[in-house]
PDB file of C-alpha atoms in Angstrom:
ATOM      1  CA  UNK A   2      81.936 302.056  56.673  1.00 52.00           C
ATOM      2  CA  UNK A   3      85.297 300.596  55.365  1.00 73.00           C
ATOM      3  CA  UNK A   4      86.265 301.983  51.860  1.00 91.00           C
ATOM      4  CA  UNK A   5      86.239 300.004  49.064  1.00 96.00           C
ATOM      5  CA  UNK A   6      89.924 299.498  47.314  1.00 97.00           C
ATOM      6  CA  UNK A   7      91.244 297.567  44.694  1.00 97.00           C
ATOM      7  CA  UNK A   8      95.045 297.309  43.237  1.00 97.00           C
ATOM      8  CA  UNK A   9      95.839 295.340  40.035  1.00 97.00           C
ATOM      9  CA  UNK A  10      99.188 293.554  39.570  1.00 95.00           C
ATOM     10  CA  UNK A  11     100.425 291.256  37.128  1.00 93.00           C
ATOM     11  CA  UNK A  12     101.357 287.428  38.300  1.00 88.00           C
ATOM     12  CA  UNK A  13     103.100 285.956  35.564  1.00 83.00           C
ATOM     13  CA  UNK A  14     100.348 285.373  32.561  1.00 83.00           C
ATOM     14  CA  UNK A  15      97.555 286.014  34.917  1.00 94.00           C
ATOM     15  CA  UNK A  16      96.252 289.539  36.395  1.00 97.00           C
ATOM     16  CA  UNK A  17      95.963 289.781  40.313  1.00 97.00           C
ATOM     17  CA  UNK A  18      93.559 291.858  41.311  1.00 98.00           C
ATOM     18  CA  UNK A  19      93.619 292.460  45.429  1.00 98.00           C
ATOM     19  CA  UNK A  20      90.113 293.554  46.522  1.00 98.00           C
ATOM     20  CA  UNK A  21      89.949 295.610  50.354  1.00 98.00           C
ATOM     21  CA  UNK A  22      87.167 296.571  52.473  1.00 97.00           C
ATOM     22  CA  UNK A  23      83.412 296.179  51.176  1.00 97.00           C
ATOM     23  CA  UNK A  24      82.216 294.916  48.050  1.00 97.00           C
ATOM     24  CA  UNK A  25      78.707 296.182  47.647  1.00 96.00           C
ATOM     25  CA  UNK A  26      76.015 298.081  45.668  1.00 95.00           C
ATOM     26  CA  UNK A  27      78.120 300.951  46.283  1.00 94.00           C
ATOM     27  CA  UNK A  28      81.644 299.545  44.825  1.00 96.00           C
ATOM     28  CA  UNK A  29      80.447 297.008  42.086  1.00 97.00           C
ATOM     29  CA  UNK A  30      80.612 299.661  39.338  1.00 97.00           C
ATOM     30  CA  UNK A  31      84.344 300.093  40.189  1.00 97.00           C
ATOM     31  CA  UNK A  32      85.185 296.655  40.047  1.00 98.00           C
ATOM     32  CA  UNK A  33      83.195 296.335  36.699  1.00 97.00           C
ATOM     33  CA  UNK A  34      85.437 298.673  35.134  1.00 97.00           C
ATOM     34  CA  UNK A  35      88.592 297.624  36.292  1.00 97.00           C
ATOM     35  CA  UNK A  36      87.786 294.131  35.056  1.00 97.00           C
ATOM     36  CA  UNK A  37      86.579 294.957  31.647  1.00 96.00           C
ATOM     37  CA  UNK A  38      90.228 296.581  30.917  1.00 96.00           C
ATOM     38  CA  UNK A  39      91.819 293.609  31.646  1.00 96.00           C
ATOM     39  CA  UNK A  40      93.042 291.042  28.517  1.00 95.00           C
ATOM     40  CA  UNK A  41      94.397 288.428  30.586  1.00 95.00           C
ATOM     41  CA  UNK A  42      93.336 285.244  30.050  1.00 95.00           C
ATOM     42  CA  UNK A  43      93.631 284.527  33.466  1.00 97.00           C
ATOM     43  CA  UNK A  44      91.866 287.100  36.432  1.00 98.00           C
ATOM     44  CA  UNK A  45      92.493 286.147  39.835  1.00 98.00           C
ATOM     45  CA  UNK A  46      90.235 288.338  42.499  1.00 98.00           C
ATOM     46  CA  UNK A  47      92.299 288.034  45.723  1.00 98.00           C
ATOM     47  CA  UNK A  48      89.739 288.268  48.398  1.00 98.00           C
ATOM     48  CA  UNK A  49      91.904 288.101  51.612  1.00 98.00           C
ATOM     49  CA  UNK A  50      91.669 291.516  52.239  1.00 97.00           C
ATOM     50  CA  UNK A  51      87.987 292.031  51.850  1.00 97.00           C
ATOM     51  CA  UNK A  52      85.593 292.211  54.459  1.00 97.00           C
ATOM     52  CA  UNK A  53      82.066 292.839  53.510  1.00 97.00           C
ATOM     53  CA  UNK A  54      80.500 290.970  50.061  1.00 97.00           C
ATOM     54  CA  UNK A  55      76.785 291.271  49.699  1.00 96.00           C
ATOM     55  CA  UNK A  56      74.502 290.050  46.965  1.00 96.00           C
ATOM     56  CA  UNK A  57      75.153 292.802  44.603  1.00 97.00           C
ATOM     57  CA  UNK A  58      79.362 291.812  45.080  1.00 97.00           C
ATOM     58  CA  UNK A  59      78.502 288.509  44.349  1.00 98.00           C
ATOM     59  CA  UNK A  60      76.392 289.049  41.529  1.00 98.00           C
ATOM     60  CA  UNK A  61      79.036 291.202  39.962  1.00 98.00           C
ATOM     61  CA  UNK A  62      81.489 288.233  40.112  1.00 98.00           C
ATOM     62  CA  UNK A  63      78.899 285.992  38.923  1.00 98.00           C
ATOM     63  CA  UNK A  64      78.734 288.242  35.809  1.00 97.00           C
ATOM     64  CA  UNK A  65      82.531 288.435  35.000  1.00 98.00           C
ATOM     65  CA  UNK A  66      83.414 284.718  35.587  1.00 98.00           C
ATOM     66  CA  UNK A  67      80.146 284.390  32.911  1.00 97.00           C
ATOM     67  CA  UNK A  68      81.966 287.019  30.406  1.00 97.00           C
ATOM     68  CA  UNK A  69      85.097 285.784  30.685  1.00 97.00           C
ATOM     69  CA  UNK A  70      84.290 281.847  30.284  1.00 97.00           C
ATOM     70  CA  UNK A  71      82.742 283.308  26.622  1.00 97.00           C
ATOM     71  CA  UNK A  72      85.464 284.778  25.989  1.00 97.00           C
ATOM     72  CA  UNK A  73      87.550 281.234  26.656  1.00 96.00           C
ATOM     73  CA  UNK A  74      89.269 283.067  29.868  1.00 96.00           C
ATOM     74  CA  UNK A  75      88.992 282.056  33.502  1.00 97.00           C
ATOM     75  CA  UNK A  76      88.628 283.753  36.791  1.00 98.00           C
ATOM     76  CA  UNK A  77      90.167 282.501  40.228  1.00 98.00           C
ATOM     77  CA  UNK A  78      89.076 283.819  43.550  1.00 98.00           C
ATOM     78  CA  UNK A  79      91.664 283.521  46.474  1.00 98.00           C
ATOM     79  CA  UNK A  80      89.921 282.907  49.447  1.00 98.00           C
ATOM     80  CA  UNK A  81      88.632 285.502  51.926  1.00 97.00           C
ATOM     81  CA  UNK A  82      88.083 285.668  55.497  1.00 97.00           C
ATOM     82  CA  UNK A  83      85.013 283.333  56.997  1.00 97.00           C
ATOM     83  CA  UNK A  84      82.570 285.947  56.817  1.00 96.00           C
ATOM     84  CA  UNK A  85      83.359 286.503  52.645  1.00 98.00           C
ATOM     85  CA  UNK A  86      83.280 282.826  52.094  1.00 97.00           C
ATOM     86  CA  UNK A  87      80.225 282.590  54.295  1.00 97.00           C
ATOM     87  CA  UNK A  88      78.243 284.371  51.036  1.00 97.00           C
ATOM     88  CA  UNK A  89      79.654 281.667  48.714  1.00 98.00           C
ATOM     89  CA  UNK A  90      78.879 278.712  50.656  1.00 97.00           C
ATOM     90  CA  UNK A  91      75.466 279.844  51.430  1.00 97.00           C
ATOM     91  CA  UNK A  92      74.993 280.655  48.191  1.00 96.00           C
ATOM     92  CA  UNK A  93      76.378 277.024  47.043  1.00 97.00           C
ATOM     93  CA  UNK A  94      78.924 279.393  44.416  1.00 96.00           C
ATOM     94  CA  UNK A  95      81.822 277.401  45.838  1.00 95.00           C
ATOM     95  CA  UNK A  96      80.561 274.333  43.928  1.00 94.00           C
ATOM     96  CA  UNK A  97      80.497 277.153  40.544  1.00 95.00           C
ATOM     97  CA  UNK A  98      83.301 279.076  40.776  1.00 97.00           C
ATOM     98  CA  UNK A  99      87.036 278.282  41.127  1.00 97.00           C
ATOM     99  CA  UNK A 100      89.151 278.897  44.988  1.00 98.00           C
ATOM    100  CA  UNK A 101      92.383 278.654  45.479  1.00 97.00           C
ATOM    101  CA  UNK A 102      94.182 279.184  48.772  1.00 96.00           C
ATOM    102  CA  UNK A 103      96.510 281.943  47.473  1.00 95.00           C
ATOM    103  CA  UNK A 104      97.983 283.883  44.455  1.00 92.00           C
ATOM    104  CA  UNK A 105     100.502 281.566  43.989  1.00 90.00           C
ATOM    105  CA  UNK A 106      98.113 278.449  43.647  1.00 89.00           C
ATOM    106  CA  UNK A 107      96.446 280.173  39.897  1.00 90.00           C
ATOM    107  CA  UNK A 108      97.178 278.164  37.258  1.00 78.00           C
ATOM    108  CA  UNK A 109      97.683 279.861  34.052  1.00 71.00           C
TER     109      UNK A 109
END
């Protein structure tokens, strides 16, 4: 099984937040946290380094674009590999949530 990691980094008024190996049951709670610190009104979850996302990943980023469009904030998702945006087109979440094609594409 391939660890999950994450590393936060600012990108200008946004926050980058890099996302490697699995995003499951096992890692949501992580992710959770590390989002809920965050004050930026912008979150970008780079996904280009993860490889895994199940249902429980997905429903995690569900909940924080939800939280964060209350707050008046936005999240971005960088595109992952095929399988990761497999998920979100099967899921039809690529009509609900917002891609870009890298860091450098998130508007503030």
């Amino acid at each position: 099984m391939t660890r999950f990691e994450l590393d936060t980094t600012p990108l200008g008024s946004a926050a980058l937040v890099t996302l490697r190996g699995e995003l499951d049951m096992l890692a949501t709670a992580e992710l959770e946290s590390a989002l809920e610190r965050l004050t930026d009104d912008v979150i970008a979850l780079d996904l280009r380094e993860l490889l895994f996302l199940d249902s429980a990943g997905l429903r995690t980023i569900l909940l924080a674009r939800d939280r964060l469009s209350e707050e008046e904030r936005r999240l971005v998702l960088v595109r992952g590999c095929q399988a990761v945006q497999r998920v979100f087109e099967l899921t039809r979440m690529t009509d609900r949530l917002e891609f870009v094609d890298a860091p450098e594409h998130v508007r503030r």
